[in-house]
PDB file of N, CA and C in Angstrom:
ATOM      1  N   UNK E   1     -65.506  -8.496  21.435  1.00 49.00           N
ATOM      2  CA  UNK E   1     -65.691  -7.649  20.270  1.00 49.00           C
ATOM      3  C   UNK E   1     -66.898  -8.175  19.503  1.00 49.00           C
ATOM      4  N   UNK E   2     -68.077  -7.553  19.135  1.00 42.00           N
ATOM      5  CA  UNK E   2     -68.965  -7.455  18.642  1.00 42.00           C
ATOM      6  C   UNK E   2     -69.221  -8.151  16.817  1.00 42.00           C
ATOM      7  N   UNK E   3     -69.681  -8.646  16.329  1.00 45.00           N
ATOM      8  CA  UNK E   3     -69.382  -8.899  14.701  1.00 45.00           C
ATOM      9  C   UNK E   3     -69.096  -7.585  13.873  1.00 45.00           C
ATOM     10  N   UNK E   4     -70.093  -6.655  14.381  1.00 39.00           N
ATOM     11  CA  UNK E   4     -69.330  -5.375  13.400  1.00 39.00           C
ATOM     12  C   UNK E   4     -68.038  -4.649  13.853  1.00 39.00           C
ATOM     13  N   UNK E   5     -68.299  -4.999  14.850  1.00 38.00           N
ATOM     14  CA  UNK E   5     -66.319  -4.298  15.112  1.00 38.00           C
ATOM     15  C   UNK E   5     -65.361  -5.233  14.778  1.00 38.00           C
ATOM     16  N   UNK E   6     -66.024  -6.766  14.655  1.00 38.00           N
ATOM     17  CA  UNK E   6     -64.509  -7.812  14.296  1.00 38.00           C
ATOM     18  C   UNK E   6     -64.430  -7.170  12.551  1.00 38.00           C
ATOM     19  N   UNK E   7     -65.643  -7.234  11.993  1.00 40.00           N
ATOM     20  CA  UNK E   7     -65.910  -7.010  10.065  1.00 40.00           C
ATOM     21  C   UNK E   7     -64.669  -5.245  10.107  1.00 40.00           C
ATOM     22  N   UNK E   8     -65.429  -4.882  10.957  1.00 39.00           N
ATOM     23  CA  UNK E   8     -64.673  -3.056  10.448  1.00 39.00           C
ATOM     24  C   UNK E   8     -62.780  -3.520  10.713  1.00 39.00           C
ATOM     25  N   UNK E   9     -62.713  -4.405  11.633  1.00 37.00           N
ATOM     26  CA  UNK E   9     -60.920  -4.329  12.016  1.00 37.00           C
ATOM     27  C   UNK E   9     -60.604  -5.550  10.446  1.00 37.00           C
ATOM     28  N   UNK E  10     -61.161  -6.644  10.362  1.00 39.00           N
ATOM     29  CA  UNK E  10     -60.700  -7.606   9.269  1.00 39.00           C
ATOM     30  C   UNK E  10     -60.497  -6.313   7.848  1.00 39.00           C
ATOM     31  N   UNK E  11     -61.706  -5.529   7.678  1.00 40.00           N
ATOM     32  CA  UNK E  11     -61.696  -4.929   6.562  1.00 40.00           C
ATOM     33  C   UNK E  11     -60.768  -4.070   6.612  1.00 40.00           C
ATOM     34  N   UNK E  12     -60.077  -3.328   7.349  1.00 40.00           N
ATOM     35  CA  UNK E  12     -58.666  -2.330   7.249  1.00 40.00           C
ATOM     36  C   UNK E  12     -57.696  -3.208   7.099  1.00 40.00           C
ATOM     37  N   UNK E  13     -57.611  -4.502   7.601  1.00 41.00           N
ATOM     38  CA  UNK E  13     -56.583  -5.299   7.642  1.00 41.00           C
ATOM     39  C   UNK E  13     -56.525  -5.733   5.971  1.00 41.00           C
ATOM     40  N   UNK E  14     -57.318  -6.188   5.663  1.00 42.00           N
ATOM     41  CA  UNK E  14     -57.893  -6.313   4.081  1.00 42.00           C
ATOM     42  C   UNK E  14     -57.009  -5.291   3.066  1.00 42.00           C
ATOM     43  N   UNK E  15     -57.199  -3.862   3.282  1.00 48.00           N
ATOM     44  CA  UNK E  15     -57.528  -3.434   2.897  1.00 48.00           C
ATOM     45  C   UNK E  15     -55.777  -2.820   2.919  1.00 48.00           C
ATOM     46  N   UNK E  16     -55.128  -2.777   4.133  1.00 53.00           N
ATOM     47  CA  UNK E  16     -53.708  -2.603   4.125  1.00 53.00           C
ATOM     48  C   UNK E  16     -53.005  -3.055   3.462  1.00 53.00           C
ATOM     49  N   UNK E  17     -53.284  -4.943   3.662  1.00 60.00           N
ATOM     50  CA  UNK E  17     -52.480  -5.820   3.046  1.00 60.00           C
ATOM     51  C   UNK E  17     -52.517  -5.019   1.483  1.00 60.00           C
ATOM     52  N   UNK E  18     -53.870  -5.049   1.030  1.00 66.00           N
ATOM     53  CA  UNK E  18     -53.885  -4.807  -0.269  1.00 66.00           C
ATOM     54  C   UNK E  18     -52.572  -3.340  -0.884  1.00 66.00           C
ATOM     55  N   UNK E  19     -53.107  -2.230   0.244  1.00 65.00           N
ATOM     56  CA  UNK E  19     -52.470  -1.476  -0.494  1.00 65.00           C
ATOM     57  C   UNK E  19     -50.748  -1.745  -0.403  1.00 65.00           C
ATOM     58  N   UNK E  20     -50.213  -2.621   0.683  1.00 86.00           N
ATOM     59  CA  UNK E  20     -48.899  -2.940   0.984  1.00 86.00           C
ATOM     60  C   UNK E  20     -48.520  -3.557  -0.463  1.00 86.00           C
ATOM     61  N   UNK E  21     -49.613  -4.639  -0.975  1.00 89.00           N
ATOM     62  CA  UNK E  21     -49.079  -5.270  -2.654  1.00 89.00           C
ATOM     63  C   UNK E  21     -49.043  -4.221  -3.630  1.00 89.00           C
ATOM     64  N   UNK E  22     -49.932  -3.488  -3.785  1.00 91.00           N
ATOM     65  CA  UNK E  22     -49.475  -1.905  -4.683  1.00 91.00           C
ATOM     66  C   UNK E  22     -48.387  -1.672  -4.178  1.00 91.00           C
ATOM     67  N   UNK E  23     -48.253  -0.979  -3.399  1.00 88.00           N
ATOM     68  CA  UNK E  23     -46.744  -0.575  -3.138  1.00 88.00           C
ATOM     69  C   UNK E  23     -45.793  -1.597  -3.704  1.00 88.00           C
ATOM     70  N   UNK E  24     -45.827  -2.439  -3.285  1.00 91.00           N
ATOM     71  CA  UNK E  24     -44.894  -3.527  -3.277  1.00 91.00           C
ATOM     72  C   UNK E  24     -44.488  -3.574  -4.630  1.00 91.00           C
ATOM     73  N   UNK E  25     -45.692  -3.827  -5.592  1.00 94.00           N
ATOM     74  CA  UNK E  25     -45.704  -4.082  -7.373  1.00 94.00           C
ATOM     75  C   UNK E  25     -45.321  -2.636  -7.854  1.00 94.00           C
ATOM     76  N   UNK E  26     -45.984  -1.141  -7.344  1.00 94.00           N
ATOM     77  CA  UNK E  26     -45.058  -0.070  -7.531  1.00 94.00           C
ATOM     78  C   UNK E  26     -43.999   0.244  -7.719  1.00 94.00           C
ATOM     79  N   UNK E  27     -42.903  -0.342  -6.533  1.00 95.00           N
ATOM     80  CA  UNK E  27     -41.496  -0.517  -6.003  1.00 95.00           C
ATOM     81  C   UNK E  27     -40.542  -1.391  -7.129  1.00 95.00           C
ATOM     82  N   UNK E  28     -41.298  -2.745  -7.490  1.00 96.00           N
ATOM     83  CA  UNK E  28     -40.790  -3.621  -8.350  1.00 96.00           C
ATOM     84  C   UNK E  28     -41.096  -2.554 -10.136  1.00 96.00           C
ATOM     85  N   UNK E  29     -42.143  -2.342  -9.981  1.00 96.00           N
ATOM     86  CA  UNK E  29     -41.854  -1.667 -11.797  1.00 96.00           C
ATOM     87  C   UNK E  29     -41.110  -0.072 -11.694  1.00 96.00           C
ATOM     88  N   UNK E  30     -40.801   0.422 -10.249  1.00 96.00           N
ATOM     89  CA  UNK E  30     -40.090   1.856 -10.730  1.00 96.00           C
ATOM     90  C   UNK E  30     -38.375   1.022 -10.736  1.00 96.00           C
ATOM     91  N   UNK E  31     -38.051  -0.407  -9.448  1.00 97.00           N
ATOM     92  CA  UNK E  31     -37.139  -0.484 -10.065  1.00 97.00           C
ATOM     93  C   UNK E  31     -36.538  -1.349 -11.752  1.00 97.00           C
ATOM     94  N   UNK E  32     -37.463  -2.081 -12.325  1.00 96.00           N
ATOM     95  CA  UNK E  32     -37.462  -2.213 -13.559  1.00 96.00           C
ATOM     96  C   UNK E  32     -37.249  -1.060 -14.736  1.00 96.00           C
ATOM     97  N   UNK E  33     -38.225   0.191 -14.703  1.00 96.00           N
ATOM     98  CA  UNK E  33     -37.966   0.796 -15.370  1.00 96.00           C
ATOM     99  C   UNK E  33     -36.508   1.596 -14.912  1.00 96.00           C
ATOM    100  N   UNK E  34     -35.982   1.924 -13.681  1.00 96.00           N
ATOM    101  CA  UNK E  34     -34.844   2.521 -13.942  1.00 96.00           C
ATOM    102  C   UNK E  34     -33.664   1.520 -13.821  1.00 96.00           C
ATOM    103  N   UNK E  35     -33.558   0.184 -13.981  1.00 95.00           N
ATOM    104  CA  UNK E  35     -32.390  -0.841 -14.186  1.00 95.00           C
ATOM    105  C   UNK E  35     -32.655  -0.925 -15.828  1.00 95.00           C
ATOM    106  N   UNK E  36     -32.754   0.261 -16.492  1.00 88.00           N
ATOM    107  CA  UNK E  36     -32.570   0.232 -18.060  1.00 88.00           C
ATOM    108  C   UNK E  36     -31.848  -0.701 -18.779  1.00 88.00           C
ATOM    109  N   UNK E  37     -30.344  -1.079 -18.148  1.00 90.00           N
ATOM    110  CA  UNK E  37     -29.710  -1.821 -18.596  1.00 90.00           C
ATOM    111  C   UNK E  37     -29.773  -2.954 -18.662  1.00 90.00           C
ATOM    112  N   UNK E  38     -31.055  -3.815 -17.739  1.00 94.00           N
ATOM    113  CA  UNK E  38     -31.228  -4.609 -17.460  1.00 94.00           C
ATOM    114  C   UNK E  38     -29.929  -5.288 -16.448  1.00 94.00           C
ATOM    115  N   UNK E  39     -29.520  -4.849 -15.503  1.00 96.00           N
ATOM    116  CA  UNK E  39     -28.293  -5.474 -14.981  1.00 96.00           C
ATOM    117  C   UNK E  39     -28.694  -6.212 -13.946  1.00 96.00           C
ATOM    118  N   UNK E  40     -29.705  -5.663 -13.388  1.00 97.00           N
ATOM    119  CA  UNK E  40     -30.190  -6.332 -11.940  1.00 97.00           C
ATOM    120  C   UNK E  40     -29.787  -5.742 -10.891  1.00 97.00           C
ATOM    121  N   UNK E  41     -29.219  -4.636 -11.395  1.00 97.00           N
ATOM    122  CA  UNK E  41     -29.466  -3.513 -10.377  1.00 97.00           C
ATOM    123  C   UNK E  41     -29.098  -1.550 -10.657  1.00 97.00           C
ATOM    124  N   UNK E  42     -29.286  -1.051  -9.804  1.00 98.00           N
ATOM    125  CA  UNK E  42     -29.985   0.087 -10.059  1.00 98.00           C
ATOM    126  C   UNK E  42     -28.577   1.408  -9.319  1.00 98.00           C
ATOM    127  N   UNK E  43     -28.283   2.196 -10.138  1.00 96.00           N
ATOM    128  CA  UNK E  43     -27.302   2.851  -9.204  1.00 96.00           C
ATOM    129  C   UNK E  43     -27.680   4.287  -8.155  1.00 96.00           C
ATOM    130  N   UNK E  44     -26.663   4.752  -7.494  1.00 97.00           N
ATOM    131  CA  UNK E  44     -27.407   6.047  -6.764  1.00 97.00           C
ATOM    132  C   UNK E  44     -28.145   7.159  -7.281  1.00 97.00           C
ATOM    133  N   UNK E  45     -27.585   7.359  -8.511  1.00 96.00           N
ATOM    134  CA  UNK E  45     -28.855   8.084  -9.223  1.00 96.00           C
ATOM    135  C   UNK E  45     -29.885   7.843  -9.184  1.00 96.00           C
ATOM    136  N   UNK E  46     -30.026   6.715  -9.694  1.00 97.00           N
ATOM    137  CA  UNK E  46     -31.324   5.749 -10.100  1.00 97.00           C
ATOM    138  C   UNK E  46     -32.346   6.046  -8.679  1.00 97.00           C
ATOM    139  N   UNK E  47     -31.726   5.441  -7.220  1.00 97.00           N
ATOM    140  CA  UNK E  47     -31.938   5.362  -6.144  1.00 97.00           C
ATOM    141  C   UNK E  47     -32.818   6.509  -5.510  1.00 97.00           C
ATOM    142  N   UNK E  48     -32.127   7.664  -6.246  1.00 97.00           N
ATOM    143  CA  UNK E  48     -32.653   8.898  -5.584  1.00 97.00           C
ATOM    144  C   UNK E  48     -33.633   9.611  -6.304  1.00 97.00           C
ATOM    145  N   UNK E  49     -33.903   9.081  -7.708  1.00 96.00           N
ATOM    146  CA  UNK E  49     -34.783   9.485  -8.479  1.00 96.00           C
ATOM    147  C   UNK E  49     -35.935   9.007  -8.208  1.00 96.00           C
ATOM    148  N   UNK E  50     -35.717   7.336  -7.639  1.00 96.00           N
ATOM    149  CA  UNK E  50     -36.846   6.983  -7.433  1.00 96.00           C
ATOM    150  C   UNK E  50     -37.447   7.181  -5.835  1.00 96.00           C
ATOM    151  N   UNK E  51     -36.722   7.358  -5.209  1.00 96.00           N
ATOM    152  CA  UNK E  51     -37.149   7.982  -3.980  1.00 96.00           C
ATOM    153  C   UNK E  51     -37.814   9.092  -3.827  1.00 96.00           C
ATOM    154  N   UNK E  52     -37.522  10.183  -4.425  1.00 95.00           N
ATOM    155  CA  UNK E  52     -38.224  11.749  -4.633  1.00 95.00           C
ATOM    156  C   UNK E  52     -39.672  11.159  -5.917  1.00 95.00           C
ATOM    157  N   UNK E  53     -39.285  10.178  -6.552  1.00 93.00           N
ATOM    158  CA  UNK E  53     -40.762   9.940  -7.529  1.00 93.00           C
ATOM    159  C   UNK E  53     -41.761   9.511  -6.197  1.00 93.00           C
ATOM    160  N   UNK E  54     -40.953   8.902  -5.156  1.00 92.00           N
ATOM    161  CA  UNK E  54     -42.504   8.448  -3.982  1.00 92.00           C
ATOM    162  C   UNK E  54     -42.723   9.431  -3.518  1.00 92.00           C
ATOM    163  N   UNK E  55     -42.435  10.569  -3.186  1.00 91.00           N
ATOM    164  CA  UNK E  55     -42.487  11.646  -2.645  1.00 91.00           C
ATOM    165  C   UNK E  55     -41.418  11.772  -0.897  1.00 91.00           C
ATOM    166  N   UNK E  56     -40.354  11.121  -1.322  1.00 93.00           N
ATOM    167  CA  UNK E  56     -39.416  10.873  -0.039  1.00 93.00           C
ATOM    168  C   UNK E  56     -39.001  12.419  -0.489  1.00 93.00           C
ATOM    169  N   UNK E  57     -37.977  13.098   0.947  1.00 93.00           N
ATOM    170  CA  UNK E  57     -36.705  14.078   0.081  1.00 93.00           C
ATOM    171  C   UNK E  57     -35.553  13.535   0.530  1.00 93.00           C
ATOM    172  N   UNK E  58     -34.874  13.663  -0.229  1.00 95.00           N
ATOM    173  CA  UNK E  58     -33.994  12.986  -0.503  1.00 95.00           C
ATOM    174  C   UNK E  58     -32.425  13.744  -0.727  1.00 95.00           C
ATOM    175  N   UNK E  59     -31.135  13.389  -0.319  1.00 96.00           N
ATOM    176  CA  UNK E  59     -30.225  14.630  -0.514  1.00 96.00           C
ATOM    177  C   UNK E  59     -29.160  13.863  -0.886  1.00 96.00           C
ATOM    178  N   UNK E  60     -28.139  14.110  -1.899  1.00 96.00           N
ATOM    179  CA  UNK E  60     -26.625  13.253  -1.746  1.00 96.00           C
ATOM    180  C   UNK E  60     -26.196  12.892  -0.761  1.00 96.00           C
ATOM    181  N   UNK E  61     -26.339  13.471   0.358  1.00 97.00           N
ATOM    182  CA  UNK E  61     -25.989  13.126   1.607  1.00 97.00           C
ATOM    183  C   UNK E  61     -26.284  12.249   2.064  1.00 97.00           C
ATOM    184  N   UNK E  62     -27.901  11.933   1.961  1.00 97.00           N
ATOM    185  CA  UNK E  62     -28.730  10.684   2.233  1.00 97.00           C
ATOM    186  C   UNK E  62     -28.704   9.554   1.976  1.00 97.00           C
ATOM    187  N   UNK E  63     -28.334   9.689   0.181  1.00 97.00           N
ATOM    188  CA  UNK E  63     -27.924   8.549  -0.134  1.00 97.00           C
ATOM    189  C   UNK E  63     -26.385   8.070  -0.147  1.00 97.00           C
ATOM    190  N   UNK E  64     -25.735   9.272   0.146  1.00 97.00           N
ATOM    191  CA  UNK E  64     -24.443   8.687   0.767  1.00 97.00           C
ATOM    192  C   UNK E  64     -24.290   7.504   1.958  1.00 97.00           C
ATOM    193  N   UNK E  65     -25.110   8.042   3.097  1.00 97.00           N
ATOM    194  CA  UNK E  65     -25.458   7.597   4.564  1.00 97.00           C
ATOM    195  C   UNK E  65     -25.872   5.981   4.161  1.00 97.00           C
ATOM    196  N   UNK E  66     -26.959   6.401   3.183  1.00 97.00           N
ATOM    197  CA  UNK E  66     -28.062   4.679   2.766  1.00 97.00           C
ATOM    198  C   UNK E  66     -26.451   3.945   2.684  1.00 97.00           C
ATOM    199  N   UNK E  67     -25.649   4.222   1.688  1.00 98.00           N
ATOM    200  CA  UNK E  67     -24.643   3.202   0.755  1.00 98.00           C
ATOM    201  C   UNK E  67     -23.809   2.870   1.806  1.00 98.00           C
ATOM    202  N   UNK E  68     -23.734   3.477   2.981  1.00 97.00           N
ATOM    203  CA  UNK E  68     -22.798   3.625   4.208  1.00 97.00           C
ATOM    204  C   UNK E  68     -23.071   2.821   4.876  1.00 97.00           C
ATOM    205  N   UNK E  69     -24.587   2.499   5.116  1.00 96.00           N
ATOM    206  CA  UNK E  69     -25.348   1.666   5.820  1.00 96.00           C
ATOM    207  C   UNK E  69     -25.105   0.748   5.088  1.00 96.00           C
ATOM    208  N   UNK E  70     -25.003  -0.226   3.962  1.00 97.00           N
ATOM    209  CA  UNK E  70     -24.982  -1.007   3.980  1.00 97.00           C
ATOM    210  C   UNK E  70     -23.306  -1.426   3.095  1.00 97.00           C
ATOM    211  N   UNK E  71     -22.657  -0.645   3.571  1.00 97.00           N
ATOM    212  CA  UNK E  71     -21.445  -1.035   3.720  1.00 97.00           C
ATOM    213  C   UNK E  71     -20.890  -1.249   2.121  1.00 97.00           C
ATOM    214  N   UNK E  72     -21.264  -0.114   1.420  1.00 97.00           N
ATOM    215  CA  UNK E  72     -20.987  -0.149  -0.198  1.00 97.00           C
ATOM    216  C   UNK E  72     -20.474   0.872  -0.692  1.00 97.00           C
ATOM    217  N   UNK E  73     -20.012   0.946  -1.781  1.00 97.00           N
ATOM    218  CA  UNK E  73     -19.379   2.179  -2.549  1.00 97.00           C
ATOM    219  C   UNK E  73     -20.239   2.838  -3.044  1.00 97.00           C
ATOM    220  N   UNK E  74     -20.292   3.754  -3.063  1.00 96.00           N
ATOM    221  CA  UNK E  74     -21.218   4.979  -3.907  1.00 96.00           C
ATOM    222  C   UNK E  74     -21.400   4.567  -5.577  1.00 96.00           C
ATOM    223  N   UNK E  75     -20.284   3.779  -5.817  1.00 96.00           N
ATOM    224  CA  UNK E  75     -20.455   3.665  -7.138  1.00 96.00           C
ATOM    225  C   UNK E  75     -20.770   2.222  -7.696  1.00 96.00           C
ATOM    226  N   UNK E  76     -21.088   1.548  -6.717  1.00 96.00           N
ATOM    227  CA  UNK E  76     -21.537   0.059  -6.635  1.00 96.00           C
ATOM    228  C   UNK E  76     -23.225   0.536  -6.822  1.00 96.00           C
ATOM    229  N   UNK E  77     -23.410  -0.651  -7.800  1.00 96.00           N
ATOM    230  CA  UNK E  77     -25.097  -1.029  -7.803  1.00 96.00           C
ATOM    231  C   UNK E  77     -25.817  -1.470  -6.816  1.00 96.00           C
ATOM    232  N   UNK E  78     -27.002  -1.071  -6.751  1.00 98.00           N
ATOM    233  CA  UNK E  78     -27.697  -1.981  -5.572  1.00 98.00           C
ATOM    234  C   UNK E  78     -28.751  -3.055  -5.975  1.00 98.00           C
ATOM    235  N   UNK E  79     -29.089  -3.778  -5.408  1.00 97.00           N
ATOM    236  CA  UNK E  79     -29.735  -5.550  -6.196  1.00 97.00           C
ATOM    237  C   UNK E  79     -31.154  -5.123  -5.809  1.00 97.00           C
ATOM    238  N   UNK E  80     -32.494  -5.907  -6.331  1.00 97.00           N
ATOM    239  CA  UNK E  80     -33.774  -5.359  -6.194  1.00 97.00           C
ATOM    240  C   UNK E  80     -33.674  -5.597  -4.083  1.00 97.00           C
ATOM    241  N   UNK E  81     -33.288  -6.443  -3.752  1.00 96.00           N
ATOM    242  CA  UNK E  81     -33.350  -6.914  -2.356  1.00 96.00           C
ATOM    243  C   UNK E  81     -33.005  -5.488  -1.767  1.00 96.00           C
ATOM    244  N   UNK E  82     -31.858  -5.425  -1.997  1.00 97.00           N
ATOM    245  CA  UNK E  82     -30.985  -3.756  -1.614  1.00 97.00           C
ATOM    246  C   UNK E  82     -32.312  -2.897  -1.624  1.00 97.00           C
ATOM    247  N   UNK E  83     -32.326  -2.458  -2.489  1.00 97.00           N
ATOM    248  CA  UNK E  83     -33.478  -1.710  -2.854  1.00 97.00           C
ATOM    249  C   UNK E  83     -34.893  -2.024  -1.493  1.00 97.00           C
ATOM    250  N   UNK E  84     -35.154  -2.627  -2.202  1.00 96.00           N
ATOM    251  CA  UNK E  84     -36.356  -2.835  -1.196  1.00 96.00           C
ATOM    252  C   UNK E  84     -36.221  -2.940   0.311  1.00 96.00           C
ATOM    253  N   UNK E  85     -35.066  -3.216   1.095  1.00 95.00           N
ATOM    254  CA  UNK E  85     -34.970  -2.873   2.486  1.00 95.00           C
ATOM    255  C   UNK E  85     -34.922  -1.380   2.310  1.00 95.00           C
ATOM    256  N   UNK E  86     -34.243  -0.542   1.236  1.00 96.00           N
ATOM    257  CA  UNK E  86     -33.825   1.146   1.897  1.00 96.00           C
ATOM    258  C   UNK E  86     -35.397   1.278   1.307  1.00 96.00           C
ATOM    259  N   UNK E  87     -35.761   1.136   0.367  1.00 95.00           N
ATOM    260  CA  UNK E  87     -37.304   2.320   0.518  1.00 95.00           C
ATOM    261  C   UNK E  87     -38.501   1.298   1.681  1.00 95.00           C
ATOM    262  N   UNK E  88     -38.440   0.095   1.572  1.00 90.00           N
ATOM    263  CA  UNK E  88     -39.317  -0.153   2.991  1.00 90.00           C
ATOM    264  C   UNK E  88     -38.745   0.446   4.198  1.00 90.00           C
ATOM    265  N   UNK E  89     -37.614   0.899   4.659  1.00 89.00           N
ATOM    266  CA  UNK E  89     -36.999   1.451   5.799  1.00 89.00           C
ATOM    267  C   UNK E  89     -37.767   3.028   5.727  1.00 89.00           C
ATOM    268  N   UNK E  90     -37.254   3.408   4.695  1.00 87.00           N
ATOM    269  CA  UNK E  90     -37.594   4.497   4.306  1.00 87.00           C
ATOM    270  C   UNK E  90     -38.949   5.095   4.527  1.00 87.00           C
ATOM    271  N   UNK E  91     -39.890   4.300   4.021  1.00 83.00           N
ATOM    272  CA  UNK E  91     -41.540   4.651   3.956  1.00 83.00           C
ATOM    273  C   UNK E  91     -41.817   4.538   5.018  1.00 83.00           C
ATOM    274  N   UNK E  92     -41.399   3.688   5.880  1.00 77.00           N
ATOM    275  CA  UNK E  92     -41.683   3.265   7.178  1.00 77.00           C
ATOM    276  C   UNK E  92     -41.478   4.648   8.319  1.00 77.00           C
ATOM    277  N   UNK E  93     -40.367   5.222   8.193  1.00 70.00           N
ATOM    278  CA  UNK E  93     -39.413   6.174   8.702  1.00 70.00           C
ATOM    279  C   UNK E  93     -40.524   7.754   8.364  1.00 70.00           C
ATOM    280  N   UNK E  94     -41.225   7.691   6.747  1.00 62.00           N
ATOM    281  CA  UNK E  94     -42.021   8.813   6.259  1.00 62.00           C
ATOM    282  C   UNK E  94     -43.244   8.853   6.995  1.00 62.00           C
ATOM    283  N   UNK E  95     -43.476   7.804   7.169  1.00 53.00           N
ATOM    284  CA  UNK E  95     -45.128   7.452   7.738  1.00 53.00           C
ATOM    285  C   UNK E  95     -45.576   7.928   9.085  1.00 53.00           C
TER     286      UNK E  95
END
């Protein structure tokens, strides 16, 4: 591989990482602003509001399935960790 083809592949790589930390810092302040209560975590409402704010669609059903998947009650909170495996699964799944 040539120097300008190694510069053009480093610079997307660059340039991913980067936008992966937006996302990432995105993810962390939509779930801050909707853990209002400050509890440390966020419920299925919350979940699905912020999913359709990324532009996911999203259905009760869906997030029934998510809470199913990880083996929880519908009416149980989910922790920022929680969170961040279903919308990284998620985006991943959109992409």
């Amino acid at each position: 591989m040539n120097k300008v083809a190694k510069s053009k592949v480093n610079s997307r790589a660059v340039k991913g990482k980067e936008q992966d930390e937006e996302t990432i810092n995105e993810l962390k302040e939509a779930f801050k602003i909707f853990d209002s209560k400050n509890t440390g975590e966020i419920d299925a409402r919350e979940l699905k509001a912020i999913m359709k704010a990324f532009g996911m669609e999203i259905k009760k059903q869906d997030v029934r399935d998510i809470y199913a998947e990880l083996g929880k009650e519908i009416k149980e909170g989910l922790n920022f960790n929680e969170f961040m495996g279903v919308m990284t699964t998620r985006m991943v799944k959109n992409f």
